[in-house]
Coordinates of C-alpha atoms and ligand atoms in Angstrom, one line a residue:
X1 CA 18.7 -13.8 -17.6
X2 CA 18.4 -15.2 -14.0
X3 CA 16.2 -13.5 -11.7
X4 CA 16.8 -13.5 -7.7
X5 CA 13.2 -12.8 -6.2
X6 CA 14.0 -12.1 -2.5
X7 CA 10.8 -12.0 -0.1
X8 CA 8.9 -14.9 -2.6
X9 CA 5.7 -15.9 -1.1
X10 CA 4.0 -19.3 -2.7
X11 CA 1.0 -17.1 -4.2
X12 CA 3.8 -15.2 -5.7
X13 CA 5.6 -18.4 -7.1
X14 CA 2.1 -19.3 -8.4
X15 CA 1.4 -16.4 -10.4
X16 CA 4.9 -16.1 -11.8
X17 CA 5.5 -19.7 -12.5
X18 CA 2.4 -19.5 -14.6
X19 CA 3.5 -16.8 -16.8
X20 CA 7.1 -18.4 -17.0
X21 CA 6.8 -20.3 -20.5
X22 CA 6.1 -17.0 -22.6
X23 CA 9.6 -16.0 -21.1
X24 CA 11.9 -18.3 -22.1
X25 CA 14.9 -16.2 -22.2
X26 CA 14.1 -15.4 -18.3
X27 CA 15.3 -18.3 -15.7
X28 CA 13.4 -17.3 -12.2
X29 CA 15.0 -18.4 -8.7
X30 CA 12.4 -18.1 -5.5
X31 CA 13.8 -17.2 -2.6
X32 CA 11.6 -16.8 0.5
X33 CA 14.4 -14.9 2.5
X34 CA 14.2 -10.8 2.6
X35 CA 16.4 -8.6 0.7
X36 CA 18.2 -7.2 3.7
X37 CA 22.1 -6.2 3.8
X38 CA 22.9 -9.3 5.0
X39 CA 20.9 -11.6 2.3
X40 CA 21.9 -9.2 -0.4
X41 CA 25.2 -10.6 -0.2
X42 CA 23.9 -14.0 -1.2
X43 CA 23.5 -13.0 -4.4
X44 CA 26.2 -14.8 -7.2
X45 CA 25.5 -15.1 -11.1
X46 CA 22.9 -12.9 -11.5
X47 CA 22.2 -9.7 -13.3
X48 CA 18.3 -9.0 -11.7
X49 CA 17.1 -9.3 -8.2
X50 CA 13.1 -8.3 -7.8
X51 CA 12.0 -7.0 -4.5
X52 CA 8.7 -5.6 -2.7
X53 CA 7.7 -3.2 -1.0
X54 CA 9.1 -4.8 2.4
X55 CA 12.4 -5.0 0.8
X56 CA 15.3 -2.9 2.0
X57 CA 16.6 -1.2 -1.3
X58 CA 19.1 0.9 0.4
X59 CA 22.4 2.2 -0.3
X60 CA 24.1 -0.7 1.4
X61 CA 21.9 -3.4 -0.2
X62 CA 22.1 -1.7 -3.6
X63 CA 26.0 -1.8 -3.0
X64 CA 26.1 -5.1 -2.0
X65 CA 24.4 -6.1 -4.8
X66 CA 26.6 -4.1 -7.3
X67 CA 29.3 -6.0 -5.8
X68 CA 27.8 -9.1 -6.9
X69 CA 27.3 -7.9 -10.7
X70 CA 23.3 -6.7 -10.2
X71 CA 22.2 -4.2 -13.1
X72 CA 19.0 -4.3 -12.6
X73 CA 16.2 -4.0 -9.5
X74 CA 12.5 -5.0 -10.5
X75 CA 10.4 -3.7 -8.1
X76 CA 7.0 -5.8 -8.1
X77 CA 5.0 -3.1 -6.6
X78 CA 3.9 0.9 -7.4
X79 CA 5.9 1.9 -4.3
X80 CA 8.8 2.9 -3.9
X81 CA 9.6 5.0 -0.8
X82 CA 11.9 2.5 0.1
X83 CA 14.7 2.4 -2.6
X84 CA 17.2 4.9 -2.9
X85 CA 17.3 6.1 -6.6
X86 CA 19.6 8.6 -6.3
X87 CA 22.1 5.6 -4.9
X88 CA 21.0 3.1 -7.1
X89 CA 22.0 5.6 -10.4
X90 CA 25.1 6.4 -9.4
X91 CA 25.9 2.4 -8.7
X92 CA 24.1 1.9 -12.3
X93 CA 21.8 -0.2 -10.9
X94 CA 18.1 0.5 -13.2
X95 CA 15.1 0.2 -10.9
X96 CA 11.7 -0.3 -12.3
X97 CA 8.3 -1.0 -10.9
X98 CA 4.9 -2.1 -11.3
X99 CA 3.2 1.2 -11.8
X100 CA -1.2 1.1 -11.6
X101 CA -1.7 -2.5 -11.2
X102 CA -4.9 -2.8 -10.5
X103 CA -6.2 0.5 -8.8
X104 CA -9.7 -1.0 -8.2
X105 CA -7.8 -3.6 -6.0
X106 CA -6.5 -1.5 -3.2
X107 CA -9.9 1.4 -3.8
X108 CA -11.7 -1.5 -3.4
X109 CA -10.1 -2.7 0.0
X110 CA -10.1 0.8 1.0
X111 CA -13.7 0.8 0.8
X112 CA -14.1 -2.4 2.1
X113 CA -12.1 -0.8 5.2
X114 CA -14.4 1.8 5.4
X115 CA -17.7 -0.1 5.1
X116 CA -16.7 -2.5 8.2
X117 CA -16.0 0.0 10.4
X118 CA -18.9 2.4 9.3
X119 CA -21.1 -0.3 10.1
X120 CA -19.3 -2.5 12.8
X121 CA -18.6 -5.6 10.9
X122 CA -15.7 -6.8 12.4
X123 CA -18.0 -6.3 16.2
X124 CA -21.2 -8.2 14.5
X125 CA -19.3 -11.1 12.9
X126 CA -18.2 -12.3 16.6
X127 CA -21.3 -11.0 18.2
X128 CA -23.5 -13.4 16.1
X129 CA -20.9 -16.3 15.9
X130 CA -21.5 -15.4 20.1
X131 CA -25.1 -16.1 19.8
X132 CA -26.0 -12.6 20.2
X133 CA -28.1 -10.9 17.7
X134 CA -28.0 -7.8 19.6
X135 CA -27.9 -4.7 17.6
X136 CA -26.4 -2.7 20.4
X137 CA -23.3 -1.1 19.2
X138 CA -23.4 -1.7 15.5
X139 CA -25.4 1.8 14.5
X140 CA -23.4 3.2 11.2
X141 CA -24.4 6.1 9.1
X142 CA -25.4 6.6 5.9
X143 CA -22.5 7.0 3.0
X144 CA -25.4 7.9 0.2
X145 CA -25.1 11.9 0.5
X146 CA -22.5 12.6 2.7
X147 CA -18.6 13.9 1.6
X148 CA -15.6 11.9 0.4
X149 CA -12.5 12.9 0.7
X150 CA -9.7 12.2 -1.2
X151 CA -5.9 13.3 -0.7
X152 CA -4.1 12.0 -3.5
X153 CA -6.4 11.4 -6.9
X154 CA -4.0 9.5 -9.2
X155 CA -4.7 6.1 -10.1
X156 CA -5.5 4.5 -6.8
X157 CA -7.5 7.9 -5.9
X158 CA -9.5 8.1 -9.1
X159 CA -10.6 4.7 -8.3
X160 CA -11.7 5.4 -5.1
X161 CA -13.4 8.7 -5.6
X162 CA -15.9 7.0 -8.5
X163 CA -16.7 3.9 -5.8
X164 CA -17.5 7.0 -3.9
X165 CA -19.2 8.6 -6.1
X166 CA -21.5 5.7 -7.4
X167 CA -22.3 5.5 -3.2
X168 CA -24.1 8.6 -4.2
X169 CA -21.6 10.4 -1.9
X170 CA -20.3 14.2 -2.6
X171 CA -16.4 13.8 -3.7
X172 CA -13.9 16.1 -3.3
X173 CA -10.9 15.7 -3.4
X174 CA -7.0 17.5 -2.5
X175 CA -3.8 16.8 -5.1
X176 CA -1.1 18.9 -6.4
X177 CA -2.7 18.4 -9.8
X178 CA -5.7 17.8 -11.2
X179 CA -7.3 14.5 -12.6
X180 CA -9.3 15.3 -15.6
X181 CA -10.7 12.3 -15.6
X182 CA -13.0 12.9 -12.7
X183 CA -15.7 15.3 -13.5
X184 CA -17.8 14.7 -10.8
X185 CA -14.7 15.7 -8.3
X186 CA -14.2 19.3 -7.0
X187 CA -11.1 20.0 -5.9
X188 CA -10.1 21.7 -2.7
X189 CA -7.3 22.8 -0.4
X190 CA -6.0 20.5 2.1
X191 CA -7.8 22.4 5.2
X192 CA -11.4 22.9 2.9
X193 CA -11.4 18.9 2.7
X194 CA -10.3 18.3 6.4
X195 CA -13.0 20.4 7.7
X196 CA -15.9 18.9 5.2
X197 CA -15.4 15.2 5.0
X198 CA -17.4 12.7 6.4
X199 CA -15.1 10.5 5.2
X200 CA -11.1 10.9 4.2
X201 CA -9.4 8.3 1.8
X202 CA -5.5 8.6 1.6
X203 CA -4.3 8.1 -1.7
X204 CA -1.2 9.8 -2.0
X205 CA 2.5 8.6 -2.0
X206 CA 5.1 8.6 1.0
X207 CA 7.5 11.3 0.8
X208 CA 9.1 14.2 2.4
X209 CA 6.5 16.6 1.5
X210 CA 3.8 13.9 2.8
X211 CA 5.3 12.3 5.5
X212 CA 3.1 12.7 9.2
X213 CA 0.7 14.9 6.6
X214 CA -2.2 13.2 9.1
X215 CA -0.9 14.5 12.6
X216 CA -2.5 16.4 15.9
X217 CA -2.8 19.7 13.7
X218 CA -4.6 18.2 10.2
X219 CA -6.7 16.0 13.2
X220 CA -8.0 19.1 14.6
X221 CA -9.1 20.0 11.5
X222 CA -11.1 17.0 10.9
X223 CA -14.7 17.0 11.3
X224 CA -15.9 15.0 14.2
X225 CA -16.8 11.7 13.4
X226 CA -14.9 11.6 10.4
X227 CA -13.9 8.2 9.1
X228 CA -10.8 8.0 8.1
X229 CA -9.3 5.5 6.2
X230 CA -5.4 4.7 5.1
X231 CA -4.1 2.0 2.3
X232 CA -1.4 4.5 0.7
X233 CA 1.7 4.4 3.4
X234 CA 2.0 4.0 7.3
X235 CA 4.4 7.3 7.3
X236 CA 1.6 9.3 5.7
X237 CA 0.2 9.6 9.5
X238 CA 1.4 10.2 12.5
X239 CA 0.7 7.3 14.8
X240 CA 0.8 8.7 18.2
X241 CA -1.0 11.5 16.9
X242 CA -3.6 9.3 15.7
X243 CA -3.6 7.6 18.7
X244 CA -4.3 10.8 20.8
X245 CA -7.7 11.8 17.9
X246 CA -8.8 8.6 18.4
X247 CA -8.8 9.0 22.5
X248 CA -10.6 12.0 22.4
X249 CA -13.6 10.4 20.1
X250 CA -12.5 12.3 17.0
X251 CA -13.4 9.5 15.0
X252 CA -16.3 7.4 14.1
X253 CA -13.9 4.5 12.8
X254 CA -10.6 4.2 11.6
X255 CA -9.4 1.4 9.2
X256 CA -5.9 1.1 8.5
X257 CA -3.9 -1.3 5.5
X258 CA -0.5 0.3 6.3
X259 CA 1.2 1.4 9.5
X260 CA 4.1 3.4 10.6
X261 CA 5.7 0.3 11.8
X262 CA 4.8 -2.5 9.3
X263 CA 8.2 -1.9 7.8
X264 CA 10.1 -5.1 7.9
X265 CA 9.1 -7.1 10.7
X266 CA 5.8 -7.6 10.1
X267 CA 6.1 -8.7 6.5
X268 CA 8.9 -11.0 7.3
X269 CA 6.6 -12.9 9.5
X270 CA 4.0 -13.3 7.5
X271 CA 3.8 -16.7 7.3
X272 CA 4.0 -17.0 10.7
X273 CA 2.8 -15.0 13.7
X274 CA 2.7 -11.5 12.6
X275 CA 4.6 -9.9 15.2
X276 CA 2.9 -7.0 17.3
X277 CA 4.5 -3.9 17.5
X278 CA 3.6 -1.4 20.4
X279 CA 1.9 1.0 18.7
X280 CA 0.0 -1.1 16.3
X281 CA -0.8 -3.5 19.2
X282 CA -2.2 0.4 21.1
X283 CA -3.9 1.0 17.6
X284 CA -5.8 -2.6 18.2
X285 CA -7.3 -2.0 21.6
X286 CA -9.3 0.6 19.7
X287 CA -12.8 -0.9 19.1
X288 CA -13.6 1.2 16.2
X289 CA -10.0 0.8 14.4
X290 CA -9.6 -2.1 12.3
X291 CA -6.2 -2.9 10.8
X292 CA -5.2 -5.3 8.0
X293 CA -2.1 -6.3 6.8
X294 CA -0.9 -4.5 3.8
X295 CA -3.5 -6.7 1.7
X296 CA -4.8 -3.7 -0.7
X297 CA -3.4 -5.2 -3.5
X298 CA -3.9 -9.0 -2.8
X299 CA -6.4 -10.1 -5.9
X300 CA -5.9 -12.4 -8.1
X301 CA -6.3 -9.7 -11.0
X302 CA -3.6 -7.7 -9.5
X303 CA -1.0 -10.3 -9.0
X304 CA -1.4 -11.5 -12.3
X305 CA -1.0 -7.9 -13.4
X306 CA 2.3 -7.6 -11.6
X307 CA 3.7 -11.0 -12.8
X308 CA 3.4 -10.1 -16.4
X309 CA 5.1 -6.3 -16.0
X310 CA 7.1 -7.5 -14.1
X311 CA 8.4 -9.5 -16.6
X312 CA 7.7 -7.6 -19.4
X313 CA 10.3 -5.2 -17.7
X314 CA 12.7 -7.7 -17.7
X315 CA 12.6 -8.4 -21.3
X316 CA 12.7 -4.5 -21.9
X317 CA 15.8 -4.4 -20.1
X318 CA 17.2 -7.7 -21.4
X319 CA 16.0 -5.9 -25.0
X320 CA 17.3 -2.4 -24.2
X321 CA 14.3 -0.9 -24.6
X322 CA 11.9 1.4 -22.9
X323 CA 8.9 0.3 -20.7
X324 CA 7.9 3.1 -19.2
X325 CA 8.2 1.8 -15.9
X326 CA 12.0 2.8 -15.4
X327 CA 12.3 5.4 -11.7
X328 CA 15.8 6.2 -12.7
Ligands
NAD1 P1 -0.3 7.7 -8.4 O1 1.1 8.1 -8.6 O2 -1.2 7.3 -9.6 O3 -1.1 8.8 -7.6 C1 -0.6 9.5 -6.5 C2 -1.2 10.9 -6.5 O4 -0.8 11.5 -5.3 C3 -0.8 11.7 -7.7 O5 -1.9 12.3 -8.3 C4 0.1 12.8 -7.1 O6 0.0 14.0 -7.7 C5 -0.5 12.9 -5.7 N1 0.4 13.5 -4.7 C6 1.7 13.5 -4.6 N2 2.1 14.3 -3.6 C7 1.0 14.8 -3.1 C8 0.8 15.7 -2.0 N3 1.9 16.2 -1.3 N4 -0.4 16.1 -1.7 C9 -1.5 15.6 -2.4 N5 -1.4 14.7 -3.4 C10 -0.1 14.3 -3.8 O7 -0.2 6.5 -7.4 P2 -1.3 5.3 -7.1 O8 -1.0 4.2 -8.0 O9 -2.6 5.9 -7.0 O10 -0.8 4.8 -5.7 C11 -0.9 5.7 -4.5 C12 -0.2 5.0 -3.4 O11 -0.9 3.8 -2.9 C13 1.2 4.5 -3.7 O12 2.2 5.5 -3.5 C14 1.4 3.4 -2.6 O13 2.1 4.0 -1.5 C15 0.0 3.0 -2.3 N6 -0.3 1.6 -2.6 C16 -0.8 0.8 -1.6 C17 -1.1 -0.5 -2.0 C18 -1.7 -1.5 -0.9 O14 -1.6 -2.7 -1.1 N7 -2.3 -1.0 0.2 C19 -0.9 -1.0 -3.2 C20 -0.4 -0.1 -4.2 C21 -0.1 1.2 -3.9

């Protein structure tokens, strides 16, 4: 079975391609372009396309793609917010994804995000290329014994909440259901975490019930000097509501892997300059906001782990079987 992989970075050709002889029935094509409605309708002789989370897996793309004589989507990420199932069934098109990875990869960036602004890193590395060895600016607090938050404590979340935890840190944490594999963890509701955390980690997925669920009203809730910290999905906060906390000093820092606006633009130019939207470029100017580029996931670990299910879902299509990993 061909396979069309739209969006194909070269650490993306690299990982697959090293799989590629234990799948000899699959034939994989590269293509750096995005799936888009337009590029969707480049598509000839093939029954799989695999996309990202940048993709656009809308109606019209799925469509398109029907068109062309695609059965099957392969998502090669645990998101999904941006295909429509519902569309994608009734074209019989099967999706499947890339479900829990590598958790530690993006608990671990989130971490990472919350370290370097807690204690200034992204300030100190150009003050002491600068020459100055100042510590003015740069005081942090102590993570041992304060409270972690944690919306959302599936896979990603569990992950999170025992780095937290082995910080010596208090964890709590806010889901519709609860994660028995976290005994330390006390569960709360949503406005019990917002008013204790010294530090809130979102971990939850994008969707109608959790989209804007960070806005001027859960802000106010918030703890001042909370840090807050997001690697789930942009639409989980409310960006000009963020903007407005962070204006009136609600925040000690604010690190951010995904943004409101990162949609398309900003993975399509990758490679390239990344463009700058207005309010991520108002979200820069912050001093204590630091921002990265959708890059939770980026290990070598966890590409590795998406090339091989990624495949393996393939085969289990190819197979007609199960994997587990189907959405519709
Ligand atoms: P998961 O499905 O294992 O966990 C999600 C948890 O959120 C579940 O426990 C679920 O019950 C909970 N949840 C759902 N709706 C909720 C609500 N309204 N309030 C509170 N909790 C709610 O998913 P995961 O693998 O842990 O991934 C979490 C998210 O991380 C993904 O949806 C994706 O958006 C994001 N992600 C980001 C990166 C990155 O590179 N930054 C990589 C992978 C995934």
């Amino acid at each position: 079975m061909r396979i069309v992989f739209f969006a194909s970075k070269p650490y993306d050709k690299e990982s697959f391609s090293k799989l590629k002889d234990a799948y000899p029935q699959l034939d994989l094509e590269f293509w750096e372009t995005e799936l888009s409605p337009k590029t969707a309708a480049y598509v000839t002789d093939t029954e799989a396309v695999c996309a990202f989370v940048s993709s656009d897996v809308g109606e019209n793309v799925l469509q398109t793609l029907q068109d062309r004589g695609v059965r099957l989507v392969l998502m090669r990420c645990a998101g999904f917010n941006n295909v429509d199932l519902d569309a994608a069934t009734r074209l019989g098109i099967q999706v499947m994804r890339v479900p829990g990875y590598s958790p530690e990869a993006v608990a671990e960036h989130a971490m990472a995000l919350a370290m370097a602004v807690n204690r200034h890193l992204h300030k100190a590395y150009v003050k002491v290329r600068e020459n100055n060895f100042s510590l003015q600016g740069l005081q942090g607090v102590n993570f041992y014994g304060k409270t972690a938050g944690i919306i959302g404590t599936g896979k990603i979340g569990a992950a999170m909440a025992r780095i937290c935890h082995g910080f010596g840190m208090r964890v709590i944490g806010y889901d519709r259901y609860q994660n028995p594999e976290l005994p330390f963890l006390e569960y709360v509701d949503l406005d019990a975490l917002l008013a204790t955390s010294d530090l809130i980690s979102l971990h939850c997925p994008l969707t109608e019930g959790t989209h804007h669920m960070i806005n001027l009203q859960t802000i106010g809730k918030m703890k001042n000097g909370v840090i807050l910290i997001n690697t789930s999905r942009g639409g989980l906060i409310k960006t000009d509501d963020l903007i407005a906390g962070i204006r009136e000093n609600k925040f000690f820092g604010v690190g951010l892997d995904v943004y409101e606006e990162e949609a398309q633009n900003v993975f399509e130019n990758r490679e390239n300059d990344i463009l700058m939207h207005s309010t991520t470029a108002r979200l820069l100017s912050f001093p204590n906001v630091i921002v990265t580029s959708h890059q939770g996931f980026f290990t070598e670990e966890a590409l590795s782990a998406i090339s091989r299910t990624t495949l393996d879902n393939a085969m289990a299509f190819l197979e007609g079987r199960a994997a587990g990993t189907e959405l519709n």
